[in-house]
PDB file of C-alpha atoms in Angstrom:
ATOM      1  CA  VAL A   1     -48.677  13.455   0.062  1.00  0.00           C
ATOM      2  CA  ALA A   2     -47.306  10.249  -1.489  1.00  0.00           C
ATOM      3  CA  ASP A   3     -50.183   9.997  -3.960  1.00  0.00           C
ATOM      4  CA  LEU A   4     -49.505  13.586  -5.096  1.00  0.00           C
ATOM      5  CA  PHE A   5     -45.814  12.714  -5.535  1.00  0.00           C
ATOM      6  CA  PHE A   6     -46.565   9.738  -7.806  1.00  0.00           C
ATOM      7  CA  TYR A   7     -49.149  11.695  -9.758  1.00  0.00           C
ATOM      8  CA  LEU A   8     -46.592  14.448 -10.399  1.00  0.00           C
ATOM      9  CA  LEU A   9     -43.854  11.931 -11.203  1.00  0.00           C
ATOM     10  CA  ILE A  10     -46.003  10.297 -13.891  1.00  0.00           C
ATOM     11  CA  ARG A  11     -47.078  13.649 -15.328  1.00  0.00           C
ATOM     12  CA  ILE A  12     -43.616  15.209 -15.377  1.00  0.00           C
ATOM     13  CA  VAL A  13     -41.774  12.184 -16.782  1.00  0.00           C
ATOM     14  CA  CYS A  14     -44.420  11.222 -19.329  1.00  0.00           C
ATOM     15  CA  ILE A  15     -44.952  14.733 -20.673  1.00  0.00           C
ATOM     16  CA  THR A  16     -41.366  14.608 -21.991  1.00  0.00           C
ATOM     17  CA  VAL A  17     -41.805  11.261 -23.774  1.00  0.00           C
ATOM     18  CA  ARG A  18     -42.336  11.198 -27.545  1.00  0.00           C
ATOM     19  CA  TRP A  19     -45.411   9.016 -27.996  1.00  0.00           C
ATOM     20  CA  GLU A  20     -46.580   6.898 -30.907  1.00  0.00           C
ATOM     21  CA  MET A  21     -49.720   4.767 -31.072  1.00  0.00           C
ATOM     22  CA  ARG A  22     -50.500   1.926 -33.476  1.00  0.00           C
ATOM     23  CA  GLY A  23     -53.840   0.164 -33.739  1.00  0.00           C
ATOM     24  CA  LEU A  24     -56.165   2.815 -32.324  1.00  0.00           C
ATOM     25  CA  GLU A  25     -58.665   1.845 -35.036  1.00  0.00           C
ATOM     26  CA  HIS A  26     -59.362  -1.300 -32.981  1.00  0.00           C
ATOM     27  CA  LEU A  27     -60.721   0.796 -30.107  1.00  0.00           C
ATOM     28  CA  GLU A  28     -62.783   2.869 -32.523  1.00  0.00           C
ATOM     29  CA  ALA A  29     -64.218  -0.361 -34.012  1.00  0.00           C
ATOM     30  CA  ILE A  30     -65.290  -1.524 -30.551  1.00  0.00           C
ATOM     31  CA  TYR A  31     -67.174   1.720 -29.972  1.00  0.00           C
ATOM     32  CA  LYS A  32     -68.717   1.736 -33.463  1.00  0.00           C
ATOM     33  CA  SER A  33     -70.091  -1.760 -32.821  1.00  0.00           C
ATOM     34  CA  GLY A  34     -71.913  -0.442 -29.743  1.00  0.00           C
ATOM     35  CA  HIS A  35     -69.617  -2.149 -27.244  1.00  0.00           C
ATOM     36  CA  ARG A  36     -67.308  -0.969 -24.481  1.00  0.00           C
ATOM     37  CA  ALA A  37     -63.660  -1.887 -23.944  1.00  0.00           C
ATOM     38  CA  ILE A  38     -62.062  -4.014 -21.270  1.00  0.00           C
ATOM     39  CA  PHE A  39     -58.533  -2.546 -21.347  1.00  0.00           C
ATOM     40  CA  THR A  40     -55.845  -5.165 -20.593  1.00  0.00           C
ATOM     41  CA  SER A  41     -52.084  -4.894 -20.283  1.00  0.00           C
ATOM     42  CA  TRP A  42     -49.161  -6.383 -18.379  1.00  0.00           C
ATOM     43  CA  HIS A  43     -48.239  -4.999 -14.994  1.00  0.00           C
ATOM     44  CA  SER A  44     -44.746  -4.026 -16.235  1.00  0.00           C
ATOM     45  CA  CYS A  45     -46.164  -1.156 -18.312  1.00  0.00           C
ATOM     46  CA  ILE A  46     -48.616   0.215 -15.742  1.00  0.00           C
ATOM     47  CA  PHE A  47     -46.608   3.458 -15.301  1.00  0.00           C
ATOM     48  CA  THR A  48     -46.864   4.403 -18.972  1.00  0.00           C
ATOM     49  CA  ALA A  49     -50.309   2.900 -19.549  1.00  0.00           C
ATOM     50  CA  THR A  50     -51.690   5.044 -16.746  1.00  0.00           C
ATOM     51  CA  TYR A  51     -50.520   8.119 -18.609  1.00  0.00           C
ATOM     52  CA  VAL A  52     -51.543   6.994 -22.117  1.00  0.00           C
ATOM     53  CA  TRP A  53     -55.212   6.355 -21.199  1.00  0.00           C
ATOM     54  CA  ARG A  54     -55.639   9.182 -18.636  1.00  0.00           C
ATOM     55  CA  LYS A  55     -58.778  11.368 -18.464  1.00  0.00           C
ATOM     56  CA  ARG A  56     -61.057   8.734 -20.038  1.00  0.00           C
ATOM     57  CA  GLY A  57     -62.940   7.733 -16.894  1.00  0.00           C
ATOM     58  CA  ILE A  58     -61.784   4.110 -17.179  1.00  0.00           C
ATOM     59  CA  VAL A  59     -62.580   2.123 -14.032  1.00  0.00           C
ATOM     60  CA  VAL A  60     -59.641  -0.073 -13.041  1.00  0.00           C
ATOM     61  CA  MET A  61     -59.412  -2.862 -10.520  1.00  0.00           C
ATOM     62  CA  SER A  62     -57.337  -1.851  -7.518  1.00  0.00           C
ATOM     63  CA  SER A  63     -56.541  -4.168  -4.627  1.00  0.00           C
ATOM     64  CA  GLN A  64     -58.122  -3.792  -1.202  1.00  0.00           C
ATOM     65  CA  SER A  65     -54.662  -3.517   0.416  1.00  0.00           C
ATOM     66  CA  LYS A  66     -52.994  -0.355   1.700  1.00  0.00           C
ATOM     67  CA  ASP A  67     -51.015  -0.233  -1.557  1.00  0.00           C
ATOM     68  CA  GLY A  68     -54.310  -0.423  -3.432  1.00  0.00           C
ATOM     69  CA  GLU A  69     -55.680   2.527  -1.461  1.00  0.00           C
ATOM     70  CA  PHE A  70     -52.572   4.549  -2.268  1.00  0.00           C
ATOM     71  CA  THR A  71     -52.783   3.586  -5.952  1.00  0.00           C
ATOM     72  CA  SER A  72     -56.472   4.429  -6.035  1.00  0.00           C
ATOM     73  CA  ARG A  73     -55.765   7.957  -4.828  1.00  0.00           C
ATOM     74  CA  PHE A  74     -53.189   8.903  -7.438  1.00  0.00           C
ATOM     75  CA  ILE A  75     -54.916   7.290 -10.411  1.00  0.00           C
ATOM     76  CA  LYS A  76     -58.076   9.229  -9.596  1.00  0.00           C
ATOM     77  CA  ARG A  77     -55.978  12.364 -10.109  1.00  0.00           C
ATOM     78  CA  LEU A  78     -55.299  11.076 -13.636  1.00  0.00           C
ATOM     79  CA  GLY A  79     -59.004  10.667 -14.405  1.00  0.00           C
ATOM     80  CA  TYR A  80     -59.607   7.010 -13.527  1.00  0.00           C
ATOM     81  CA  GLY A  81     -62.226   5.376 -11.365  1.00  0.00           C
ATOM     82  CA  THR A  82     -61.549   2.344  -9.198  1.00  0.00           C
ATOM     83  CA  SER A  83     -63.248  -0.890  -8.323  1.00  0.00           C
ATOM     84  CA  ARG A  84     -61.666  -2.307  -5.171  1.00  0.00           C
ATOM     85  CA  GLY A  85     -60.744  -5.967  -5.310  1.00  0.00           C
ATOM     86  CA  SER A  86     -58.152  -8.317  -6.789  1.00  0.00           C
ATOM     87  CA  SER A  87     -57.639 -11.926  -7.736  1.00  0.00           C
ATOM     88  CA  THR A  88     -56.680 -12.639  -4.120  1.00  0.00           C
ATOM     89  CA  ARG A  89     -59.437 -10.709  -2.280  1.00  0.00           C
ATOM     90  CA  GLY A  90     -62.773  -9.186  -3.259  1.00  0.00           C
ATOM     91  CA  ALA A  91     -62.685 -10.269  -6.908  1.00  0.00           C
ATOM     92  CA  GLY A  92     -66.386 -11.144  -7.139  1.00  0.00           C
ATOM     93  CA  ARG A  93     -67.578  -7.776  -5.867  1.00  0.00           C
ATOM     94  CA  ALA A  94     -65.097  -5.892  -8.047  1.00  0.00           C
ATOM     95  CA  LEU A  95     -66.129  -7.844 -11.156  1.00  0.00           C
ATOM     96  CA  ALA A  96     -69.795  -7.119 -10.394  1.00  0.00           C
ATOM     97  CA  GLU A  97     -68.987  -3.402 -10.129  1.00  0.00           C
ATOM     98  CA  MET A  98     -67.069  -3.521 -13.399  1.00  0.00           C
ATOM     99  CA  THR A  99     -69.956  -5.330 -15.117  1.00  0.00           C
ATOM    100  CA  GLU A 100     -72.257  -2.536 -13.958  1.00  0.00           C
ATOM    101  CA  CYS A 101     -69.805   0.082 -15.275  1.00  0.00           C
ATOM    102  CA  LEU A 102     -69.732  -1.586 -18.690  1.00  0.00           C
ATOM    103  CA  SER A 103     -73.540  -1.695 -18.807  1.00  0.00           C
ATOM    104  CA  ARG A 104     -73.573   2.057 -18.100  1.00  0.00           C
ATOM    105  CA  GLY A 105     -71.122   2.749 -20.958  1.00  0.00           C
ATOM    106  CA  ILE A 106     -67.941   3.084 -18.891  1.00  0.00           C
ATOM    107  CA  ASP A 107     -64.765   1.289 -19.983  1.00  0.00           C
ATOM    108  CA  VAL A 108     -62.862  -0.823 -17.454  1.00  0.00           C
ATOM    109  CA  GLY A 109     -59.268  -2.023 -17.165  1.00  0.00           C
ATOM    110  CA  PHE A 110     -56.989  -4.683 -15.715  1.00  0.00           C
ATOM    111  CA  THR A 111     -53.323  -5.426 -15.398  1.00  0.00           C
ATOM    112  CA  ILE A 112     -53.975  -9.045 -16.206  1.00  0.00           C
ATOM    113  CA  ASP A 113     -50.910 -10.510 -14.490  1.00  0.00           C
ATOM    114  CA  GLY A 114     -51.386  -8.553 -11.252  1.00  0.00           C
ATOM    115  CA  PRO A 115     -51.451  -8.055  -8.341  1.00  0.00           C
ATOM    116  CA  LYS A 116     -48.705 -10.551  -7.471  1.00  0.00           C
ATOM    117  CA  GLY A 117     -47.781 -12.269 -10.707  1.00  0.00           C
ATOM    118  CA  PRO A 118     -46.176 -14.246 -12.007  1.00  0.00           C
ATOM    119  CA  ALA A 119     -45.283 -11.689 -14.650  1.00  0.00           C
ATOM    120  CA  TYR A 120     -46.758 -12.218 -18.124  1.00  0.00           C
ATOM    121  CA  VAL A 121     -49.153 -14.944 -16.967  1.00  0.00           C
ATOM    122  CA  ALA A 122     -52.727 -13.765 -17.426  1.00  0.00           C
ATOM    123  CA  LYS A 123     -55.296 -14.269 -14.687  1.00  0.00           C
ATOM    124  CA  PRO A 124     -58.896 -15.110 -15.738  1.00  0.00           C
ATOM    125  CA  GLY A 125     -60.578 -11.848 -14.603  1.00  0.00           C
ATOM    126  CA  ALA A 126     -60.762 -10.071 -17.968  1.00  0.00           C
ATOM    127  CA  VAL A 127     -62.023 -13.180 -19.768  1.00  0.00           C
ATOM    128  CA  THR A 128     -64.620 -13.811 -17.054  1.00  0.00           C
ATOM    129  CA  LEU A 129     -65.810 -10.214 -17.289  1.00  0.00           C
ATOM    130  CA  ALA A 130     -65.972 -10.338 -21.096  1.00  0.00           C
ATOM    131  CA  ARG A 131     -67.949 -13.583 -20.976  1.00  0.00           C
ATOM    132  CA  HIS A 132     -70.489 -12.187 -18.466  1.00  0.00           C
ATOM    133  CA  SER A 133     -70.809  -8.720 -19.985  1.00  0.00           C
ATOM    134  CA  GLY A 134     -70.527  -9.483 -23.703  1.00  0.00           C
ATOM    135  CA  GLN A 135     -67.974  -6.676 -24.058  1.00  0.00           C
ATOM    136  CA  ALA A 136     -64.648  -6.717 -25.917  1.00  0.00           C
ATOM    137  CA  ILE A 137     -61.224  -7.368 -24.435  1.00  0.00           C
ATOM    138  CA  PHE A 138     -58.924  -4.583 -25.615  1.00  0.00           C
ATOM    139  CA  PRO A 139     -55.274  -5.751 -25.327  1.00  0.00           C
ATOM    140  CA  PHE A 140     -52.427  -3.263 -25.563  1.00  0.00           C
ATOM    141  CA  HIS A 141     -48.804  -2.871 -24.561  1.00  0.00           C
ATOM    142  CA  VAL A 142     -46.650   0.209 -24.080  1.00  0.00           C
ATOM    143  CA  ALA A 143     -43.004  -0.291 -25.051  1.00  0.00           C
ATOM    144  CA  VAL A 144     -40.382   2.261 -24.069  1.00  0.00           C
ATOM    145  CA  ARG A 145     -36.966   2.708 -25.685  1.00  0.00           C
ATOM    146  CA  ARG A 146     -35.035   3.859 -22.578  1.00  0.00           C
ATOM    147  CA  TYR A 147     -36.251   3.095 -19.081  1.00  0.00           C
ATOM    148  CA  LEU A 148     -35.430   2.143 -15.515  1.00  0.00           C
ATOM    149  CA  GLU A 149     -36.628  -1.322 -14.578  1.00  0.00           C
ATOM    150  CA  LEU A 150     -37.528  -1.789 -10.939  1.00  0.00           C
ATOM    151  CA  PRO A 151     -36.308  -4.966  -9.222  1.00  0.00           C
ATOM    152  CA  SER A 152     -39.855  -6.161  -8.537  1.00  0.00           C
ATOM    153  CA  TRP A 153     -41.838  -9.254  -9.561  1.00  0.00           C
ATOM    154  CA  ASP A 154     -43.313  -7.379 -12.530  1.00  0.00           C
ATOM    155  CA  GLY A 155     -40.168  -5.598 -13.774  1.00  0.00           C
ATOM    156  CA  LEU A 156     -42.026  -2.261 -13.743  1.00  0.00           C
ATOM    157  CA  LYS A 157     -40.592   0.017 -16.401  1.00  0.00           C
ATOM    158  CA  ILE A 158     -40.313   3.752 -15.771  1.00  0.00           C
ATOM    159  CA  PRO A 159     -39.416   5.733 -18.908  1.00  0.00           C
ATOM    160  CA  LEU A 160     -36.426   7.998 -18.840  1.00  0.00           C
ATOM    161  CA  PRO A 161     -37.208  11.611 -19.742  1.00  0.00           C
ATOM    162  CA  PHE A 162     -37.196  12.442 -23.464  1.00  0.00           C
ATOM    163  CA  THR A 163     -37.279   8.830 -24.621  1.00  0.00           C
ATOM    164  CA  ARG A 164     -39.615   7.324 -27.204  1.00  0.00           C
ATOM    165  CA  ALA A 165     -42.584   5.089 -26.420  1.00  0.00           C
ATOM    166  CA  ILE A 166     -45.071   3.224 -28.553  1.00  0.00           C
ATOM    167  CA  THR A 167     -48.475   1.909 -27.624  1.00  0.00           C
ATOM    168  CA  LEU A 168     -49.243  -1.222 -29.594  1.00  0.00           C
ATOM    169  CA  ILE A 169     -52.909  -2.182 -29.758  1.00  0.00           C
ATOM    170  CA  ALA A 170     -54.074  -5.626 -30.847  1.00  0.00           C
ATOM    171  CA  GLU A 171     -57.429  -6.664 -32.255  1.00  0.00           C
ATOM    172  CA  PRO A 172     -60.148  -7.206 -29.664  1.00  0.00           C
TER     173      PRO A 172
END
């Protein structure tokens, strides 16, 4: 039931947000070059990022913990796949799965400062995967004008209904 609640929360809140996206040509350039994308963002924007990139079949790393199982359930409702592992447990197996996904033409994604932080300090997983797979790191950030910030290590931002948000995409 909890996974359905979070799925509905993301859908209901994010459907009211006025979205803007800058830099989408960088993703198109990755695809035109015959490569796949390794989506990367900070953990603080995971709520909005999950909505922005929904229904694309992106395989994301999700921890092997109970929280990871819960997360895995609701993101599947949004059209994601999961590779179970994290920087603290099961990373090698998860990276191997993600390498296989990339070779089959499926994009993958990381919150690069997760699962435990510190916030805004990137872990090496995305770079390691890019080095082994030859695929492009696709960095982006979702900024929200009005939001609630949770008192957690990552400062997770949940947009307030009817606010504005922008997805900023950097060069690969």
